[in-house]
Amino acid sequence: MAENRQAVGFGRGFWIATAVLTVVAAGSVYFWYTLPISNALPEAILTARQIDDLFRFMAAVGSALYVFIFGYIVYFAIAFRAKKGDDPNAIGVQVHDNVRLEVLWTILPALFVVLLSIISVKIWYEITLQPANGLVVEAIGHKWYYTFRYPQVHGEITDEMHVPLGVPVTLNVTSSDVIHSFWVPAMRLKTDMVPGMVTTIRFTPVRPGRYQIICTQFCGTQHAEMNKQVFVIEDRPAYDAWFHSWQAKNANASDAVATASTGTVALAGGDAKAGQATFQAKCSACHAIGPYSQRLVGPGLKDVLHDPSHPSLVDGDAATPANVAKILQQGYKGDMGQMPSAQMNAIGDKDIANLVAYLNSLK
Amino acid sequence: MAVQAAHAGGGIADHIHPEPQGFIRRYVFSIDHKIIGIQYMITGFVFFILSGLLAETIRVQLMNHAGGFVSNDTYNEVYTVHGSAMVWLVIIPIVTGGFGNFVMPLQIGARDVAFPWLNMLSFWMFPVAGLLLFSSFLVGAPVAGWTEYPPISLEGGVGTSMWCAAIFLIGVSSTLTGINFIVTIMQMRAPGMTFTRMPLFVWAQLATAPLSMVATTALAAALAALFIERQFGVPFYDPTKGGSPVLWQHMFWFYSHPAVYIMVLPVFGIVSEILPTFSRKPIFGYKMIAFSSMAIALVGFMVWAHHMFTSGLAPYLQLPFMILTYVVAVPTGVKIFSWLATLWGGKIHLTTAMLFALGFLALFTLGGITGIFLAAIPYDLHIHGTYFVVGHFHYVLVGGSLTGIFAGIYYWFPKMSGRMMNETLGKWNFALFFIGFNGTFLPMHWLGILGMPRWVPQYDPQFEFWNRFASVSSFVMTFGILLFFVNVIWSLRNGKKAGANPWGARTLEWQLPSPPHYYNFKHIPNVYGLPYDFSLPLPYKGLDEELTDSPAPVPAGSH
Ligand SMILES: [Cu+2]
Ligand SMILES: [Cu+2]
C-alpha cells in the first residue's frame, strides 16, 4: 500500500509540479517586495511606509500560499483525473487522515497568525502613538464638503487643509450631519466623521504635495463629489503665508460681528457656586458636564477651558474665559446647532460671570 | 399504493402519513421538506435574476467615470437593493432553506424536519419579504447601502422603512429555520448515526443553525429600533436627540459578520460532499473539517468590530478584534488543506459539479486571503470603505457561496428532478462564469488600494480602464450564468433519466429513488459507519426495499 501511494501520489510529476510552484511562489514574493507602490500612490506621512511594508508582507505570504493552493488544485485535477479507458468503478487511495500533516497545517498558520499579530500591533502602536505636540486642526464633514478650523484663525476654512511639512498634526474630526469619512489615500489613513462624536488621528507629513481627501462613507446624493478636495503640504514659509492670509481674511469678517456686539462682560468676581446652580437650571438640557465628545445638543463642557486637544471654541476663537463669555453673551450658530444668546437664555451679565467662573473651576 | 407497502413493512418509525392530494397542498402550501427546499431555491433564483439585473445596472453606470446611465439617486437605490437582496433573498435562503431543507433530512435518514408546518411558515415569509423589498422601488427604495448606517438611513421616504420590515421578516424566517434544523439534527437522525457518522453537509447545517438563531435576533432588534425611530421618532440612533449612530454599527455587525458564515458554512458542507464523491476517496480529516466548522462559528461571534476600525472605537478595544479575526484563518486553513488533500491520490471525475467545487476552492481561498488585509488594523485604515472591500466580499460571497450553490445544484439536480443536467452546457457555464468573475472582481482590489471609494456613481478618470474591464468581464459572467438557467430549463424536459445514484455517491439521499418518495424512507435505515469509505460496502442496513418496488414508471413531466 505504501509503495502504491508513492507511485500514485508522490511520483515524478508531483515533485516537478512542486518545484515549478516553488519557483512561481518565490517570484511572487519578489514581485511584491520590489513593486514600486509609492510611484502609483505617494507615501505622504511618516507611517505610510510601514503600512505599505505590512502590505508587502501580507501580499507576499498570501500570494506564495495561494500559488501552492491554486497550483495543486490544478495539478491534482489533471494528474489524478479518471482517464478514458479506466475502470469506471476504480477508486482513489483510501486515506482518511494523517495526524502529522494535520498538526503541521494547524501549527504553521497559527505561527503565521502570531507573527502577523506582532507585526500589526507594532505598526498600529506607531500610528496611534504619533506625537501630540504639534499643530491641532479640527475637520468637520458636511453634506458635501469639509471645513477646517485652525487655532488663531477665526471661523472656518472650506475644502482645503494645509499642514506644514514635518510638523506632527493632531486632527480632531466630527460631522455636522451624517457620517462622512476623511480618507487621504496618500497617507494610508482614514477615519469616520461621526456626528456627536470627536475622533482623533495623528500623523506627521513627510512629503510635500497635493493629495486628495475622499469621503468613503455614503452620505447622500453627492457623496461622490466629496472626492475632489485637495490636501496640500508645503514647506514652512509658504505655510505661514497661507496661514496669515486666512487669519487676516477671517479676522475682518469677525471684527464686523464684534463691533455689532454689546460690549464686554466684567468677569472678575464670578461665583462658581452660583454658576453651578445657574448651569443646572439653564444649560444642562443641552450640555453635559463631560468631555467635548459627550454631546447632548451642544458639546460637553467639562474641559471647555482646559482641553489641549480642543484649543479653540466652536466659533474658532481661543478657549479663554473672555471668549466663552462672548459665546454666552451673543450665542453662536454652528454645525451642531444653535447655542442661544444671553437674552434667549434669560441670563444677565452677573450670571455669565458666575457661569464662566464655574466652567473655569472644572477640571 | 407505495404508502401501503411501507406500512406492511412494519419495524421502527414506519408510521407514514398519507401524501396530501391536490396541486395546492402538494406544491404551493406544501409541508414536505423537499418541496419546500425546491421552493426556496426557485424563489431565491428569481430574486437572483432581479438583483443580477441591478448588478449589471451598476456595471453599466461605471463604464464611464462620469456615470450617466442612471441618476445618482437611482444608482444609490440600485446598489442598496442589489446588496440587500443578494444577501438576504438569494444566498441565505438558498443555502439554508434551499439546500438545508432538501438535503439535510434525507442525509440523516429522516422523513421530514421536526416542525413541518413551521417550515412552511418560514418559507412563505420569504417571498413576502422579497416582494416588500423590491416594491420599495415604487416609492423610492433605500439608498444608504445594505449596511444602512444611521443617521443617513433615518432620512428619506418610506422605502427605508419597508427595507427594515422586509429584512426583519426574512430574519424571523431564518431564525425559525435555524430552530427547526437544530431540533431536526439533534432528534431525528437515523439509529446508529452518531455525530461522528454524520455527513459533513449535516455538520455544516448544524454549525450554521445556531448562527441564524442567535445572530439574527440582534439584527431584528436593530431593525426594529431603526423602524421605530424612522416612523415614530423615538431616538435610538440620532445623535442630536441623544442617540448613538455607532450603536447601530455594533448591532448590525454582530449579526452581519456571523451572517458571512451563515452564507459560507453550508457551502463548505456542499463542497465537502462533492469532493469525495468525485475523487472516489474519503474526505480527508473528517473530524477536523467538522470541528473547524464549529470553531469558525464560535469565533465568528467575537470579531464583529473588525468592520468598525474607522468608527472611532477606543483604540485598545480594537486589538482583540484584529487578533481574533486573524485566528479564524487557522480553522479555515485546516479546511482548505483538507479539501486539497482529499483531491490528492483520488480518481477525479471532472463533472460540472466537481468543476464548480474546485472553482469554489480557488476563489474562496483568495477571498479568505484578502480578508486578512482587511483585518489588519493598520492596513484597514487605508482600504476600509474602498473597492478593495467590494472585491474581497464578492470573492467570498460570489466566488465562495454562489459558486458553491452552482456546484450543489449541478450535484443534486438529478436527485431533485430525476434528470441529469447537460454537461457540455455545464462546462461552458463554468468556464464563462469563472473567467468573467475574476475579470470583474480582481481589478477591484487595486482600484481600492489606489484610491477608489465604494458607493460612488462617478469616479476619478484614472480608474476608468479597470472599471471598463470589470464591466465587460461582468457581461461574460452574466452570459455564463444565463447558460445555467438555460441548462436547468432544458434539462428538466430533456435531461437523461438519472436513476437513483448517477454519481456513485454514498450518502443516504443517493440510496433513494430520484426524486425520492413523499415519505423519503419506507424503513428508517440503520447506520453503522461514515459514508465516505469507497472501499467498504455502504454502511447502511434496511435500505433493501427502497429501490426495489418503486411505483410504476410514469411519463416524463408528470411525476
Ligand atoms: Cu460621503
Ligand atoms: Cu466580518
JSON list of C-alpha atoms in Angstrom, two decimals, chain A residues 128-251:
[
{"chain": "A", "resi": 128, "resn": "THR", "atom": "CA", "xyz": [-1.83, 55.59, 17.30]},
{"chain": "A", "resi": 129, "resn": "LEU", "atom": "CA", "xyz": [1.05, 56.98, 19.31]},
{"chain": "A", "resi": 130, "resn": "GLN", "atom": "CA", "xyz": [2.17, 59.69, 16.94]},
{"chain": "A", "resi": 131, "resn": "PRO", "atom": "CA", "xyz": [3.37, 62.77, 18.85]},
{"chain": "A", "resi": 132, "resn": "ALA", "atom": "CA", "xyz": [0.62, 65.10, 20.03]},
{"chain": "A", "resi": 133, "resn": "ASN", "atom": "CA", "xyz": [2.69, 68.23, 20.49]},
{"chain": "A", "resi": 134, "resn": "GLY", "atom": "CA", "xyz": [2.29, 69.84, 17.07]},
{"chain": "A", "resi": 135, "resn": "LEU", "atom": "CA", "xyz": [-0.49, 71.53, 15.20]},
{"chain": "A", "resi": 136, "resn": "VAL", "atom": "CA", "xyz": [-4.10, 70.88, 16.21]},
{"chain": "A", "resi": 137, "resn": "VAL", "atom": "CA", "xyz": [-6.67, 71.07, 13.44]},
{"chain": "A", "resi": 138, "resn": "GLU", "atom": "CA", "xyz": [-10.35, 70.31, 13.53]},
{"chain": "A", "resi": 139, "resn": "ALA", "atom": "CA", "xyz": [-12.04, 68.82, 10.48]},
{"chain": "A", "resi": 140, "resn": "ILE", "atom": "CA", "xyz": [-15.80, 68.76, 10.10]},
{"chain": "A", "resi": 141, "resn": "GLY", "atom": "CA", "xyz": [-17.69, 66.81, 7.47]},
{"chain": "A", "resi": 142, "resn": "HIS", "atom": "CA", "xyz": [-20.77, 68.33, 5.87]},
{"chain": "A", "resi": 143, "resn": "LYS", "atom": "CA", "xyz": [-23.02, 67.37, 3.02]},
{"chain": "A", "resi": 144, "resn": "TRP", "atom": "CA", "xyz": [-20.92, 67.55, 0.76]},
{"chain": "A", "resi": 145, "resn": "TYR", "atom": "CA", "xyz": [-17.80, 69.38, 1.75]},
{"chain": "A", "resi": 146, "resn": "TYR", "atom": "CA", "xyz": [-15.25, 69.63, 4.50]},
{"chain": "A", "resi": 147, "resn": "THR", "atom": "CA", "xyz": [-14.45, 72.55, 6.78]},
{"chain": "A", "resi": 148, "resn": "PHE", "atom": "CA", "xyz": [-11.33, 73.03, 8.87]},
{"chain": "A", "resi": 149, "resn": "ARG", "atom": "CA", "xyz": [-10.64, 75.05, 11.97]},
{"chain": "A", "resi": 150, "resn": "TYR", "atom": "CA", "xyz": [-7.21, 76.25, 12.99]},
{"chain": "A", "resi": 151, "resn": "PRO", "atom": "CA", "xyz": [-6.09, 77.81, 16.24]},
{"chain": "A", "resi": 152, "resn": "GLN", "atom": "CA", "xyz": [-5.76, 81.56, 15.84]},
{"chain": "A", "resi": 153, "resn": "VAL", "atom": "CA", "xyz": [-7.81, 81.59, 12.69]},
{"chain": "A", "resi": 154, "resn": "HIS", "atom": "CA", "xyz": [-11.30, 82.90, 13.11]},
{"chain": "A", "resi": 155, "resn": "GLY", "atom": "CA", "xyz": [-14.08, 80.89, 11.59]},
{"chain": "A", "resi": 156, "resn": "GLU", "atom": "CA", "xyz": [-13.72, 78.05, 9.17]},
{"chain": "A", "resi": 157, "resn": "ILE", "atom": "CA", "xyz": [-11.79, 77.25, 6.05]},
{"chain": "A", "resi": 158, "resn": "THR", "atom": "CA", "xyz": [-13.71, 75.32, 3.44]},
{"chain": "A", "resi": 159, "resn": "ASP", "atom": "CA", "xyz": [-12.43, 72.38, 1.44]},
{"chain": "A", "resi": 160, "resn": "GLU", "atom": "CA", "xyz": [-8.74, 72.91, 1.79]},
{"chain": "A", "resi": 161, "resn": "MET", "atom": "CA", "xyz": [-6.48, 71.85, 4.54]},
{"chain": "A", "resi": 162, "resn": "HIS", "atom": "CA", "xyz": [-2.89, 72.96, 4.78]},
{"chain": "A", "resi": 163, "resn": "VAL", "atom": "CA", "xyz": [-0.33, 71.47, 7.07]},
{"chain": "A", "resi": 164, "resn": "PRO", "atom": "CA", "xyz": [3.36, 72.24, 7.31]},
{"chain": "A", "resi": 165, "resn": "LEU", "atom": "CA", "xyz": [5.94, 69.65, 6.38]},
{"chain": "A", "resi": 166, "resn": "GLY", "atom": "CA", "xyz": [7.44, 67.66, 9.23]},
{"chain": "A", "resi": 167, "resn": "VAL", "atom": "CA", "xyz": [5.21, 69.00, 11.99]},
{"chain": "A", "resi": 168, "resn": "PRO", "atom": "CA", "xyz": [3.07, 66.45, 13.84]},
{"chain": "A", "resi": 169, "resn": "VAL", "atom": "CA", "xyz": [-0.60, 67.09, 13.26]},
{"chain": "A", "resi": 170, "resn": "THR", "atom": "CA", "xyz": [-3.43, 66.18, 15.60]},
{"chain": "A", "resi": 171, "resn": "LEU", "atom": "CA", "xyz": [-6.67, 66.08, 13.68]},
{"chain": "A", "resi": 172, "resn": "ASN", "atom": "CA", "xyz": [-9.95, 66.08, 15.56]},
{"chain": "A", "resi": 173, "resn": "VAL", "atom": "CA", "xyz": [-12.78, 65.12, 13.25]},
{"chain": "A", "resi": 174, "resn": "THR", "atom": "CA", "xyz": [-16.53, 65.22, 13.59]},
{"chain": "A", "resi": 175, "resn": "SER", "atom": "CA", "xyz": [-19.54, 65.80, 11.38]},
{"chain": "A", "resi": 176, "resn": "SER", "atom": "CA", "xyz": [-22.37, 68.27, 11.27]},
{"chain": "A", "resi": 177, "resn": "ASP", "atom": "CA", "xyz": [-24.97, 65.95, 9.77]},
{"chain": "A", "resi": 178, "resn": "VAL", "atom": "CA", "xyz": [-24.48, 62.31, 8.78]},
{"chain": "A", "resi": 179, "resn": "ILE", "atom": "CA", "xyz": [-21.45, 60.06, 8.93]},
{"chain": "A", "resi": 180, "resn": "HIS", "atom": "CA", "xyz": [-18.72, 61.07, 6.50]},
{"chain": "A", "resi": 181, "resn": "SER", "atom": "CA", "xyz": [-15.19, 59.98, 6.40]},
{"chain": "A", "resi": 182, "resn": "PHE", "atom": "CA", "xyz": [-11.81, 61.53, 5.99]},
{"chain": "A", "resi": 183, "resn": "TRP", "atom": "CA", "xyz": [-9.50, 59.46, 3.83]},
{"chain": "A", "resi": 184, "resn": "VAL", "atom": "CA", "xyz": [-6.25, 60.57, 2.30]},
{"chain": "A", "resi": 185, "resn": "PRO", "atom": "CA", "xyz": [-5.04, 57.60, 0.25]},
{"chain": "A", "resi": 186, "resn": "ALA", "atom": "CA", "xyz": [-1.54, 59.05, 0.11]},
{"chain": "A", "resi": 187, "resn": "MET", "atom": "CA", "xyz": [-1.45, 58.98, 3.89]},
{"chain": "A", "resi": 188, "resn": "ARG", "atom": "CA", "xyz": [-2.93, 55.45, 4.10]},
{"chain": "A", "resi": 189, "resn": "LEU", "atom": "CA", "xyz": [-5.11, 56.90, 6.80]},
{"chain": "A", "resi": 190, "resn": "LYS", "atom": "CA", "xyz": [-8.81, 57.19, 7.28]},
{"chain": "A", "resi": 191, "resn": "THR", "atom": "CA", "xyz": [-11.31, 57.87, 9.99]},
{"chain": "A", "resi": 192, "resn": "ASP", "atom": "CA", "xyz": [-15.04, 58.26, 10.04]},
{"chain": "A", "resi": 193, "resn": "MET", "atom": "CA", "xyz": [-16.56, 61.62, 10.86]},
{"chain": "A", "resi": 194, "resn": "VAL", "atom": "CA", "xyz": [-19.39, 60.68, 13.19]},
{"chain": "A", "resi": 195, "resn": "PRO", "atom": "CA", "xyz": [-21.88, 63.33, 14.28]},
{"chain": "A", "resi": 196, "resn": "GLY", "atom": "CA", "xyz": [-21.93, 63.85, 18.03]},
{"chain": "A", "resi": 197, "resn": "MET", "atom": "CA", "xyz": [-18.52, 62.29, 18.43]},
{"chain": "A", "resi": 198, "resn": "VAL", "atom": "CA", "xyz": [-14.98, 63.56, 18.08]},
{"chain": "A", "resi": 199, "resn": "THR", "atom": "CA", "xyz": [-12.33, 61.19, 16.82]},
{"chain": "A", "resi": 200, "resn": "THR", "atom": "CA", "xyz": [-8.66, 61.99, 16.88]},
{"chain": "A", "resi": 201, "resn": "ILE", "atom": "CA", "xyz": [-5.97, 60.88, 14.43]},
{"chain": "A", "resi": 202, "resn": "ARG", "atom": "CA", "xyz": [-2.34, 61.92, 14.38]},
{"chain": "A", "resi": 203, "resn": "PHE", "atom": "CA", "xyz": [0.20, 61.98, 11.59]},
{"chain": "A", "resi": 204, "resn": "THR", "atom": "CA", "xyz": [3.39, 63.70, 10.52]},
{"chain": "A", "resi": 205, "resn": "PRO", "atom": "CA", "xyz": [3.55, 64.77, 6.87]},
{"chain": "A", "resi": 206, "resn": "VAL", "atom": "CA", "xyz": [6.88, 64.00, 5.27]},
{"chain": "A", "resi": 207, "resn": "ARG", "atom": "CA", "xyz": [6.36, 64.63, 1.58]},
{"chain": "A", "resi": 208, "resn": "PRO", "atom": "CA", "xyz": [5.22, 67.91, 0.05]},
{"chain": "A", "resi": 209, "resn": "GLY", "atom": "CA", "xyz": [2.42, 67.72, -2.48]},
{"chain": "A", "resi": 210, "resn": "ARG", "atom": "CA", "xyz": [-1.27, 67.98, -3.12]},
{"chain": "A", "resi": 211, "resn": "TYR", "atom": "CA", "xyz": [-3.29, 64.95, -2.18]},
{"chain": "A", "resi": 212, "resn": "GLN", "atom": "CA", "xyz": [-6.91, 64.01, -2.35]},
{"chain": "A", "resi": 213, "resn": "ILE", "atom": "CA", "xyz": [-9.21, 63.83, 0.62]},
{"chain": "A", "resi": 214, "resn": "ILE", "atom": "CA", "xyz": [-12.00, 61.38, -0.05]},
{"chain": "A", "resi": 215, "resn": "CYS", "atom": "CA", "xyz": [-15.22, 60.50, 1.73]},
{"chain": "A", "resi": 216, "resn": "THR", "atom": "CA", "xyz": [-15.78, 56.75, 1.91]},
{"chain": "A", "resi": 217, "resn": "GLN", "atom": "CA", "xyz": [-18.96, 56.66, 3.96]},
{"chain": "A", "resi": 218, "resn": "PHE", "atom": "CA", "xyz": [-22.13, 57.03, 1.97]},
{"chain": "A", "resi": 219, "resn": "CYS", "atom": "CA", "xyz": [-23.54, 60.45, 2.84]},
{"chain": "A", "resi": 220, "resn": "GLY", "atom": "CA", "xyz": [-26.23, 61.19, 0.27]},
{"chain": "A", "resi": 221, "resn": "THR", "atom": "CA", "xyz": [-26.78, 62.16, -3.34]},
{"chain": "A", "resi": 222, "resn": "GLN", "atom": "CA", "xyz": [-23.47, 63.96, -3.89]},
{"chain": "A", "resi": 223, "resn": "HIS", "atom": "CA", "xyz": [-21.33, 61.58, -1.86]},
{"chain": "A", "resi": 224, "resn": "ALA", "atom": "CA", "xyz": [-19.07, 61.01, -4.85]},
{"chain": "A", "resi": 225, "resn": "GLU", "atom": "CA", "xyz": [-18.31, 64.72, -5.03]},
{"chain": "A", "resi": 226, "resn": "MET", "atom": "CA", "xyz": [-16.59, 64.63, -1.66]},
{"chain": "A", "resi": 227, "resn": "ASN", "atom": "CA", "xyz": [-13.63, 63.30, -3.60]},
{"chain": "A", "resi": 228, "resn": "LYS", "atom": "CA", "xyz": [-12.36, 66.50, -5.03]},
{"chain": "A", "resi": 229, "resn": "GLN", "atom": "CA", "xyz": [-10.78, 68.09, -2.01]},
{"chain": "A", "resi": 230, "resn": "VAL", "atom": "CA", "xyz": [-7.03, 68.56, -2.15]},
{"chain": "A", "resi": 231, "resn": "PHE", "atom": "CA", "xyz": [-4.67, 68.28, 0.69]},
{"chain": "A", "resi": 232, "resn": "VAL", "atom": "CA", "xyz": [-1.64, 70.46, 0.39]},
{"chain": "A", "resi": 233, "resn": "ILE", "atom": "CA", "xyz": [1.58, 70.08, 2.27]},
{"chain": "A", "resi": 234, "resn": "GLU", "atom": "CA", "xyz": [4.08, 72.85, 1.80]},
{"chain": "A", "resi": 235, "resn": "ASP", "atom": "CA", "xyz": [7.22, 73.99, 3.48]},
{"chain": "A", "resi": 236, "resn": "ARG", "atom": "CA", "xyz": [7.24, 76.38, 6.35]},
{"chain": "A", "resi": 237, "resn": "PRO", "atom": "CA", "xyz": [7.33, 79.94, 4.86]},
{"chain": "A", "resi": 238, "resn": "ALA", "atom": "CA", "xyz": [4.68, 79.15, 2.33]},
{"chain": "A", "resi": 239, "resn": "TYR", "atom": "CA", "xyz": [2.57, 77.57, 5.03]},
{"chain": "A", "resi": 240, "resn": "ASP", "atom": "CA", "xyz": [2.96, 80.62, 7.27]},
{"chain": "A", "resi": 241, "resn": "ALA", "atom": "CA", "xyz": [1.99, 82.94, 4.45]},
{"chain": "A", "resi": 242, "resn": "TRP", "atom": "CA", "xyz": [-1.13, 80.90, 3.77]},
{"chain": "A", "resi": 243, "resn": "PHE", "atom": "CA", "xyz": [-1.96, 80.81, 7.46]},
{"chain": "A", "resi": 244, "resn": "HIS", "atom": "CA", "xyz": [-1.61, 84.56, 7.91]},
{"chain": "A", "resi": 245, "resn": "SER", "atom": "CA", "xyz": [-3.69, 85.29, 4.87]},
{"chain": "A", "resi": 246, "resn": "TRP", "atom": "CA", "xyz": [-6.56, 83.29, 6.35]},
{"chain": "A", "resi": 247, "resn": "GLN", "atom": "CA", "xyz": [-6.02, 84.87, 9.72]},
{"chain": "A", "resi": 248, "resn": "ALA", "atom": "CA", "xyz": [-6.41, 88.29, 8.17]},
{"chain": "A", "resi": 249, "resn": "LYS", "atom": "CA", "xyz": [-9.30, 87.35, 5.91]},
{"chain": "A", "resi": 250, "resn": "ASN", "atom": "CA", "xyz": [-11.37, 85.76, 8.66]},
{"chain": "A", "resi": 251, "resn": "ALA", "atom": "CA", "xyz": [-10.44, 88.35, 11.28]}
]
